[in-house]
């Protein structure tokens, strides 16, 4: 079997491979069968009721006729002609009832016939739209002893076997556009698994194997898709289940800014992860791309792909082309929709499309997830050796973290920020202790005062560290000024992203119009 119009022709016809009925398909089939059975019972019940009513009407009319006849004989006031007329009237009523019942039955039969014809025509239309080349799926004979279950996933990749399941949605991975927040937010939800493929696998063959196994296990999976990893084109073309596609959109000048400011590494953060009251308060050195290392270098805009990954700028159309067999609908979501208080509402809407459950507490959705502006060492632990205060009290640990890293949905930890009474540098910072350790802390005022004094110094130092980090970062205005001074570079950037802009604008023009920095960039290009 060679599907010659496919960029990666399958060596086996997937329609001839026996495949396990998924939980979703089984549920839909059983639901349909249940409705059909219920409808059949209703029709049968209605017919029985109507038949019974007709029989009762006949018996009642017959009885009434006899009563009339008896009454006629007893009173002898009615002539034979009158009795015959009444009898004819009774027969006429019974005949009319039967006639109306027959008309009603014919009407119901016609309606059922129309429904059946509609379903048949719909099925024919569906098959036509799918461009079945020679035989419909029902007429194809399955391969002997071959199925998705019997073929190893690695071999299936080599055979270019299409993935007809294993995922229920695709997220287009766009660098510097909420990728980390998306991963975290889906992680808070139940009934769904989100996988950022470029963070989990080095190449797409491994990603294919991962989804292949998920297909066999009927899991609810959503994954992100990028263009720069090995095998991306083949992987995209082998996806053969139509699902919704999502893409977070962000002002391209803001994306460039984040790309320039993106860190590459830090000094070893081990010592910043665990420390005691006696240790010196310090924070890790952050390293960036470019010539300066200890701070960002805006000149990396001159490099390949303007500071971002290949395919992130101007590669939207290419990725959608690779995914053409997997697209049911494309959703463009502005980054503001997953920021602040709006994030929870956005995921509420997504849960209706992708069928997953949200947590009851929305607090973890409302804060900043990215920690590159001074919180890279979080989460970390402060060890408090309580024997220095009271020999009979065990050691406790204070977890310094954020609501996003530790939403604490099970309430096993207690936030002591209100007891420390020190203003944190960011609102989403929290200090957690275990429940038994909280009791120890509340029973020992000396220990509590010691922690209050410590975190007053720690948060003050952290506030200074965050400010120094942010002072080294470039803004959107810095990016625009750089393009003003390099007009040829600005034109090259405009040309590279033009395809992306046209695709987004064709479906969601209001998104492009809301990008104030990109609009200013266009004016710079016109003036240049």
Coordinates of C-alpha atoms in Angstrom, one line a residue:
X1 CA 0.0 0.0 0.0
X2 CA 1.5 3.3 -1.1
X3 CA -0.5 6.5 -0.8
X4 CA 1.4 8.4 -3.4
X5 CA -0.1 11.8 -2.7
X6 CA 1.2 11.7 0.9
X7 CA 4.6 13.3 1.6
X8 CA 5.5 10.3 3.8
X9 CA 3.7 7.4 2.1
X10 CA 2.5 4.7 4.5
X11 CA 3.8 1.2 3.8
X12 CA 0.6 -0.2 5.3
X13 CA -3.0 0.9 4.8
X14 CA -4.1 2.1 8.3
X15 CA -7.8 1.3 7.4
X16 CA -6.9 -2.3 7.1
X17 CA -5.3 -2.5 10.5
X18 CA -7.5 -3.8 13.3
X19 CA -7.5 -1.3 16.1
X20 CA -8.9 -1.3 19.6
X21 CA -12.1 0.6 20.0
X22 CA -11.2 3.7 22.1
X23 CA -13.1 4.6 25.2
X24 CA -14.4 7.7 23.5
X25 CA -15.7 5.8 20.4
X26 CA -17.1 3.0 22.6
X27 CA -19.0 5.6 24.7
X28 CA -20.4 7.3 21.7
X29 CA -21.5 4.0 20.1
X30 CA -23.1 2.7 23.3
X31 CA -24.9 6.1 23.8
X32 CA -26.2 6.0 20.2
X33 CA -27.3 2.3 20.6
X34 CA -29.0 3.3 23.9
X35 CA -30.9 6.1 22.2
X36 CA -32.0 4.0 19.3
X37 CA -33.2 1.2 21.7
X38 CA -35.1 3.8 23.8
X39 CA -36.7 5.3 20.6
X40 CA -37.7 1.9 19.5
X41 CA -39.3 1.1 22.8
X42 CA -41.2 4.5 22.8
X43 CA -42.6 3.8 19.3
X44 CA -43.6 0.3 20.3
X45 CA -45.2 1.6 23.5
X46 CA -47.0 4.4 21.7
X47 CA -48.4 1.9 19.1
X48 CA -49.6 -0.4 21.9
X49 CA -51.3 2.5 23.7
X50 CA -53.0 3.7 20.6
X51 CA -54.1 0.1 19.7
X52 CA -55.5 -0.3 23.2
X53 CA -57.3 3.1 22.9
X54 CA -58.9 2.0 19.6
X55 CA -60.0 -1.3 21.0
X56 CA -61.5 0.4 24.1
X57 CA -63.3 2.9 21.8
X58 CA -64.7 0.1 19.8
X59 CA -65.9 -1.8 22.9
X60 CA -67.4 1.4 24.3
X61 CA -69.1 2.3 21.1
X62 CA -70.5 -1.3 20.8
X63 CA -71.7 -1.2 24.3
X64 CA -73.3 2.2 23.7
X65 CA -75.0 0.7 20.6
X66 CA -76.4 -2.1 22.6
X67 CA -77.6 0.2 25.3
X68 CA -79.3 2.3 22.6
X69 CA -80.9 -0.8 21.2
X70 CA -82.1 -2.0 24.6
X71 CA -83.4 1.5 25.4
X72 CA -85.2 1.5 22.0
X73 CA -86.9 -1.8 22.7
X74 CA -87.9 -0.8 26.2
X75 CA -89.4 2.6 25.3
X76 CA -90.5 1.5 21.8
X77 CA -90.4 5.3 21.1
X78 CA -87.9 5.1 18.3
X79 CA -88.6 3.6 14.9
X80 CA -86.5 1.0 13.2
X81 CA -85.2 3.6 10.8
X82 CA -83.8 5.7 13.7
X83 CA -82.1 2.7 15.2
X84 CA -80.4 1.9 11.9
X85 CA -79.3 5.5 11.6
X86 CA -77.7 5.5 15.0
X87 CA -76.0 2.2 14.2
X88 CA -74.5 3.7 11.1
X89 CA -73.3 6.7 13.1
X90 CA -71.5 4.5 15.5
X91 CA -69.9 2.5 12.7
X92 CA -68.9 5.8 11.1
X93 CA -67.3 7.0 14.3
X94 CA -65.3 3.8 14.7
X95 CA -64.3 3.9 11.0
X96 CA -63.1 7.5 11.4
X97 CA -61.1 6.7 14.5
X98 CA -59.4 3.8 12.6
X99 CA -58.8 6.1 9.6
X100 CA -57.1 8.8 11.8
X101 CA -55.0 6.1 13.5
X102 CA -53.9 4.8 10.1
X103 CA -52.9 8.3 9.0
X104 CA -51.0 8.9 12.2
X105 CA -49.1 5.6 11.8
X106 CA -48.3 6.5 8.1
X107 CA -47.0 9.9 9.2
X108 CA -44.7 8.4 11.9
X109 CA -43.4 5.9 9.4
X110 CA -42.6 8.6 6.9
X111 CA -40.8 10.6 9.6
X112 CA -38.8 7.6 10.5
X113 CA -38.0 6.9 6.9
X114 CA -36.9 10.6 6.4
X115 CA -34.6 10.2 9.4
X116 CA -33.1 7.0 8.1
X117 CA -32.6 8.6 4.6
X118 CA -31.0 11.7 6.2
X119 CA -28.6 9.5 8.1
X120 CA -27.8 7.5 4.9
X121 CA -27.3 10.7 2.9
X122 CA -25.2 12.2 5.6
X123 CA -23.0 9.1 5.6
X124 CA -22.7 9.2 1.9
X125 CA -21.7 12.9 2.1
X126 CA -19.1 12.2 4.8
X127 CA -17.6 9.4 2.7
X128 CA -17.5 11.7 -0.4
X129 CA -15.9 14.5 1.6
X130 CA -13.2 12.2 2.8
X131 CA -12.3 11.3 -0.9
X132 CA -12.4 7.6 -0.6
X133 CA -10.4 6.5 -3.6
X134 CA -11.7 3.0 -4.5
X135 CA -13.3 1.2 -1.5
X136 CA -15.0 2.4 1.6
X137 CA -13.6 1.4 4.9
X138 CA -16.2 -1.3 5.5
X139 CA -15.3 -3.2 2.4
X140 CA -11.6 -3.4 3.2
X141 CA -10.3 -6.7 4.5
X142 CA -8.1 -6.4 7.6
X143 CA -4.5 -7.6 7.4
X144 CA -4.0 -11.0 8.9
X145 CA -2.4 -10.9 12.4
X146 CA -1.6 -7.1 12.0
X147 CA -2.9 -4.4 14.2
X148 CA -1.8 -1.2 15.9
X149 CA -1.3 -3.3 19.1
X150 CA 0.9 -5.9 17.3
X151 CA 3.2 -3.5 15.5
X152 CA 6.0 -2.0 17.7
X153 CA 5.8 1.8 17.8
X154 CA 9.4 2.2 16.6
X155 CA 8.6 0.0 13.6
X156 CA 5.4 1.9 12.9
X157 CA 7.5 5.1 12.6
X158 CA 9.7 3.5 10.1
X159 CA 6.6 2.3 8.2
X160 CA 5.2 5.8 8.1
X161 CA 2.1 4.5 9.8
X162 CA -0.4 7.4 10.5
X163 CA -1.3 8.1 14.1
X164 CA -5.1 7.9 14.1
X165 CA -5.3 8.6 17.9
X166 CA -3.3 9.2 21.0
X167 CA -4.1 12.9 21.3
X168 CA -7.1 15.2 21.5
X169 CA -5.6 18.6 20.9
X170 CA -2.4 20.2 19.6
X171 CA -0.7 23.3 21.0
X172 CA 1.6 25.2 18.7
X173 CA 4.7 26.0 20.7
X174 CA 5.7 29.6 20.2
X175 CA 8.9 30.7 21.9
X176 CA 8.5 33.6 24.4
X177 CA 4.7 33.4 24.2
X178 CA 3.4 31.7 27.4
X179 CA 4.8 28.2 26.9
X180 CA 5.8 27.7 30.6
X181 CA 2.5 29.2 31.9
X182 CA 0.5 26.8 29.6
X183 CA 2.4 23.8 30.9
X184 CA 1.8 24.8 34.5
X185 CA -1.9 25.6 34.1
X186 CA -2.7 22.3 32.4
X187 CA -0.8 20.6 35.2
X188 CA -3.3 21.9 37.7
X189 CA -6.2 20.3 35.8
X190 CA -7.5 16.7 36.1
X191 CA -8.6 14.4 33.3
X192 CA -5.9 15.6 30.9
X193 CA -2.2 15.3 30.3
X194 CA -0.2 18.1 28.6
X195 CA 3.2 17.4 27.2
X196 CA 5.7 20.1 25.9
X197 CA 7.5 17.8 23.4
X198 CA 10.6 20.0 23.0
X199 CA 11.2 19.8 26.7
X200 CA 10.7 16.1 27.0
X201 CA 12.1 14.6 23.8
X202 CA 15.2 15.4 21.8
X203 CA 13.7 14.3 18.5
X204 CA 10.2 13.5 17.1
X205 CA 10.6 9.8 16.7
X206 CA 10.5 9.5 20.5
X207 CA 7.4 11.8 20.6
X208 CA 5.7 9.6 18.0
X209 CA 6.4 6.5 20.1
X210 CA 5.0 8.3 23.2
X211 CA 1.7 9.2 21.4
X212 CA 1.5 5.7 19.8
X213 CA 1.4 4.2 23.3
X214 CA -1.1 6.8 24.5
X215 CA -3.3 5.8 21.6
X216 CA -3.3 2.2 22.7
X217 CA -4.1 3.3 26.3
X218 CA -6.8 5.8 25.2
X219 CA -5.5 8.7 27.2
X220 CA -6.6 12.3 26.9
X221 CA -3.4 14.0 25.7
X222 CA -2.6 17.4 24.4
X223 CA 0.9 18.2 23.2
X224 CA 2.9 21.2 22.0
X225 CA 4.4 21.1 18.5
X226 CA 7.5 23.0 17.3
X227 CA 9.3 23.1 14.0
X228 CA 13.0 23.0 14.9
X229 CA 13.5 19.4 16.3
X230 CA 14.6 16.5 14.1
X231 CA 11.7 14.7 12.4
X232 CA 9.1 17.5 13.0
X233 CA 7.9 17.5 9.4
X234 CA 7.4 13.8 9.2
X235 CA 5.8 13.7 12.7
X236 CA 3.3 16.4 11.7
X237 CA 2.4 14.7 8.4
X238 CA 1.8 11.4 10.2
X239 CA -0.9 12.8 12.6
X240 CA -4.2 11.7 11.1
X241 CA -6.8 12.5 13.7
X242 CA -8.5 15.8 13.3
X243 CA -8.4 17.8 16.6
X244 CA -8.5 21.5 17.6
X245 CA -5.3 23.4 17.2
X246 CA -4.3 26.2 19.6
X247 CA -1.8 29.0 19.3
X248 CA -0.9 31.6 21.9
X249 CA -0.4 34.9 20.1
X250 CA 1.8 37.7 21.4
X251 CA 3.1 41.0 20.0
X252 CA 6.1 40.0 18.0
X253 CA 8.2 42.9 19.4
X254 CA 7.4 41.7 22.9
X255 CA 8.5 38.2 21.9
X256 CA 11.8 39.6 20.6
X257 CA 12.3 41.4 23.9
X258 CA 11.8 38.2 25.8
X259 CA 14.1 36.3 23.4
X260 CA 16.9 38.8 24.0
X261 CA 16.4 38.7 27.8
X262 CA 16.2 34.9 27.9
X263 CA 18.7 33.2 30.2
X264 CA 20.9 30.3 29.1
X265 CA 22.0 29.1 32.6
X266 CA 22.9 30.1 36.1
X267 CA 25.7 29.2 38.5
X268 CA 25.1 26.0 40.4
X269 CA 21.9 26.7 42.4
X270 CA 22.3 23.8 44.9
X271 CA 23.5 26.0 47.7
X272 CA 20.6 28.4 47.0
X273 CA 18.0 25.6 47.3
X274 CA 18.7 24.6 50.9
X275 CA 20.1 26.9 53.6
X276 CA 19.9 27.6 57.4
X277 CA 19.5 30.6 59.5
X278 CA 23.2 30.9 59.9
X279 CA 24.0 30.9 56.2
X280 CA 24.7 34.1 54.3
X281 CA 21.8 35.3 52.3
X282 CA 22.8 35.2 48.6
X283 CA 21.3 34.5 45.2
X284 CA 22.6 32.9 42.0
X285 CA 24.3 34.6 39.1
X286 CA 22.3 34.5 35.9
X287 CA 24.0 34.0 32.5
X288 CA 22.6 35.3 29.1
X289 CA 23.4 34.8 25.4
X290 CA 25.7 37.2 23.6
X291 CA 29.0 38.9 24.4
X292 CA 28.3 40.1 28.0
X293 CA 27.2 36.8 29.6
X294 CA 26.2 38.4 32.9
X295 CA 23.5 40.6 31.2
X296 CA 21.5 40.4 28.0
X297 CA 23.0 41.5 24.7
X298 CA 20.6 43.1 22.2
X299 CA 22.9 42.5 19.3
X300 CA 21.8 38.9 19.2
X301 CA 18.9 40.3 17.1
X302 CA 21.4 40.3 14.2
X303 CA 21.8 36.6 14.5
X304 CA 19.8 33.7 13.1
X305 CA 16.0 34.0 13.6
X306 CA 16.2 37.3 15.6
X307 CA 16.9 35.7 19.0
X308 CA 14.2 33.0 18.8
X309 CA 14.1 29.4 17.6
X310 CA 13.9 28.4 14.0
X311 CA 10.3 28.3 12.7
X312 CA 9.0 30.5 15.5
X313 CA 9.0 33.6 13.4
X314 CA 7.5 33.1 10.0
X315 CA 6.9 29.4 10.4
X316 CA 3.3 29.3 11.4
X317 CA 2.1 28.5 7.9
X318 CA 4.7 25.7 7.5
X319 CA 3.6 24.0 10.7
X320 CA -0.1 24.2 9.8
X321 CA 0.8 22.7 6.4
X322 CA 2.5 19.8 8.1
X323 CA -0.5 19.3 10.4
X324 CA -3.1 19.6 7.6
X325 CA -4.5 16.1 8.2
X326 CA -4.9 16.8 12.0
X327 CA -6.7 20.1 11.9
X328 CA -10.4 20.4 12.8
X329 CA -10.2 24.1 13.8
X330 CA -7.5 26.6 14.7
X331 CA -7.9 28.8 17.7
X332 CA -5.7 31.9 18.2
X333 CA -5.5 33.0 21.8
X334 CA -4.1 36.4 22.8
X335 CA -1.5 36.1 25.6
X336 CA -3.6 38.4 27.8
X337 CA -6.2 35.7 27.9
X338 CA -3.8 33.4 30.0
X339 CA -2.5 36.3 32.1
X340 CA -3.7 37.4 35.6
X341 CA -7.3 36.9 36.5
X342 CA -8.3 36.0 32.9
X343 CA -6.3 32.8 32.8
X344 CA -8.8 30.8 34.9
X345 CA -11.7 31.9 32.8
X346 CA -9.8 31.0 29.6
X347 CA -9.1 27.5 30.9
X348 CA -12.7 27.2 31.8
X349 CA -13.6 27.7 28.2
X350 CA -10.9 25.3 27.1
X351 CA -12.2 22.6 29.4
X352 CA -15.5 22.6 27.5
X353 CA -13.6 22.0 24.2
X354 CA -11.0 19.5 25.5
X355 CA -13.1 17.8 28.2
X356 CA -11.0 18.2 31.4
X357 CA -11.7 19.3 35.0
X358 CA -10.5 22.5 36.6
X359 CA -9.5 22.9 40.2
X360 CA -12.0 24.7 42.4
X361 CA -9.3 27.2 43.6
X362 CA -8.3 29.7 40.9
X363 CA -5.5 31.4 42.8
X364 CA -2.6 29.4 41.1
X365 CA -3.8 30.7 37.7
X366 CA -3.6 34.4 38.6
X367 CA 0.1 35.0 39.2
X368 CA 3.3 35.0 37.1
X369 CA 4.7 31.6 36.3
X370 CA 8.1 32.6 34.8
X371 CA 10.8 33.0 37.4
X372 CA 13.7 34.4 35.3
X373 CA 13.5 37.9 36.8
X374 CA 14.9 37.0 40.2
X375 CA 13.1 33.9 41.4
X376 CA 15.1 31.2 39.5
X377 CA 16.2 29.5 42.7
X378 CA 12.6 28.8 43.8
X379 CA 11.4 26.6 45.4
X380 CA 13.9 26.5 48.2
X381 CA 14.0 25.4 51.9
X382 CA 15.0 27.2 55.0
X383 CA 16.1 24.7 57.7
X384 CA 15.5 25.9 61.2
X385 CA 17.4 24.0 63.8
X386 CA 15.0 24.4 66.7
X387 CA 17.2 22.8 69.3
X388 CA 19.0 26.2 69.5
X389 CA 15.7 27.6 70.8
X390 CA 14.3 24.6 72.7
X391 CA 16.0 21.2 72.9
X392 CA 12.7 19.4 73.1
X393 CA 11.4 20.8 69.7
X394 CA 12.3 19.1 66.4
X395 CA 13.8 20.8 63.4
X396 CA 11.3 22.5 61.0
X397 CA 11.6 23.5 57.4
X398 CA 10.1 26.5 55.7
X399 CA 9.3 26.1 52.0
X400 CA 9.9 29.4 50.1
X401 CA 7.9 29.2 46.9
X402 CA 5.0 30.6 44.8
X403 CA 1.3 29.7 44.4
X404 CA 2.1 28.6 40.8
X405 CA 4.9 26.2 41.9
X406 CA 2.9 24.8 44.9
X407 CA -0.9 25.5 44.6
X408 CA -1.4 23.3 47.7
X409 CA -4.8 22.0 46.6
X410 CA -4.7 19.2 49.2
X411 CA -4.1 21.8 52.0
X412 CA -1.4 19.7 53.6
X413 CA 0.8 22.8 54.0
X414 CA 0.1 26.0 55.9
X415 CA 1.0 29.4 54.6
X416 CA 2.6 31.4 57.5
X417 CA 3.0 34.7 55.6
X418 CA 0.3 36.3 57.8
X419 CA 2.2 35.3 60.9
X420 CA 5.6 36.5 59.7
X421 CA 4.1 39.9 59.0
X422 CA 6.7 40.9 56.4
X423 CA 5.8 42.3 53.0
X424 CA 7.1 40.0 50.2
X425 CA 8.6 41.4 47.0
X426 CA 5.9 39.7 44.9
X427 CA 2.3 38.9 45.8
X428 CA 2.5 35.3 44.7
X429 CA 5.3 34.4 47.1
X430 CA 4.4 32.1 50.0
X431 CA 6.0 30.5 53.0
X432 CA 4.8 27.0 53.7
X433 CA 5.3 24.7 56.7
X434 CA 3.8 21.3 57.5
X435 CA 0.8 21.1 59.8
X436 CA 2.6 19.5 62.7
X437 CA 5.5 22.1 62.3
X438 CA 2.9 24.9 62.3
X439 CA 1.8 23.8 65.7
X440 CA 5.3 23.8 67.0
X441 CA 5.8 27.3 65.6
X442 CA 2.6 28.7 67.2
X443 CA 3.6 27.3 70.6
X444 CA 7.0 28.9 70.5
X445 CA 7.0 32.8 70.3
X446 CA 10.8 32.9 70.4
X447 CA 11.0 30.7 67.3
X448 CA 8.3 32.8 65.5
X449 CA 10.2 36.0 66.3
X450 CA 13.4 34.5 65.0
X451 CA 11.7 33.7 61.7
X452 CA 10.2 37.2 61.5
X453 CA 13.6 38.8 61.8
X454 CA 15.2 36.4 59.3
X455 CA 12.5 37.0 56.6
X456 CA 12.7 40.7 57.0
X457 CA 16.3 40.5 56.0
X458 CA 15.8 37.8 53.3
X459 CA 12.9 39.6 51.5
X460 CA 14.8 42.9 51.6
X461 CA 17.8 41.2 50.0
X462 CA 15.6 39.4 47.5
X463 CA 13.9 42.7 46.6
X464 CA 17.3 44.2 45.7
X465 CA 18.2 41.1 43.7
X466 CA 15.0 41.2 41.6
X467 CA 15.5 45.0 40.9
X468 CA 19.1 44.5 39.8
X469 CA 18.0 41.6 37.5
X470 CA 15.2 43.7 36.0
X471 CA 17.4 46.7 35.5
X472 CA 19.6 44.7 33.2
X473 CA 16.7 43.6 30.9
X474 CA 15.7 45.3 27.7
X475 CA 12.2 46.6 27.0
X476 CA 10.0 46.7 23.9
X477 CA 11.0 50.3 23.4
X478 CA 14.7 49.3 23.4
X479 CA 13.9 46.7 20.6
X480 CA 12.1 49.4 18.6
X481 CA 15.0 51.9 19.0
X482 CA 17.4 49.1 17.8
X483 CA 15.3 48.7 14.6
X484 CA 15.3 52.4 14.1
X485 CA 19.1 52.4 14.1
X486 CA 19.1 49.3 11.8
X487 CA 16.5 49.9 9.2
X488 CA 17.6 47.1 6.9
X489 CA 17.3 44.6 9.8
X490 CA 13.8 45.9 10.5
X491 CA 12.7 45.3 6.9
X492 CA 14.2 41.7 7.0
X493 CA 12.2 41.0 10.2
X494 CA 9.0 42.4 8.7
X495 CA 9.4 40.2 5.6
X496 CA 10.1 37.1 7.7
X497 CA 7.0 37.4 9.9
X498 CA 4.6 38.6 7.2
X499 CA 3.2 35.2 6.5
X500 CA 2.4 34.6 10.2
X501 CA 0.7 38.0 10.4
X502 CA -1.5 37.3 7.4
X503 CA -2.7 34.0 8.8
X504 CA -3.6 35.4 12.2
X505 CA -5.2 38.5 10.7
X506 CA -7.4 36.5 8.4
X507 CA -9.1 34.8 11.3
X508 CA -8.5 37.3 14.2
X509 CA -7.7 40.8 12.9
X510 CA -8.4 42.3 16.4
X511 CA -5.4 40.5 17.8
X512 CA -3.0 42.1 15.3
X513 CA -4.7 45.5 15.9
X514 CA -4.1 45.2 19.6
X515 CA -0.3 44.9 19.2
X516 CA 0.8 48.4 19.9
X517 CA 4.6 47.7 19.6
X518 CA 4.2 45.9 16.3
X519 CA 2.1 48.8 15.0
X520 CA 4.9 51.2 16.0
X521 CA 7.3 48.8 14.3
X522 CA 5.4 49.1 11.0
X523 CA 5.6 52.9 11.2
X524 CA 9.3 52.6 11.7
X525 CA 9.5 50.5 8.5
X526 CA 7.5 53.0 6.5
X527 CA 9.6 55.9 7.7
X528 CA 12.9 54.0 7.1

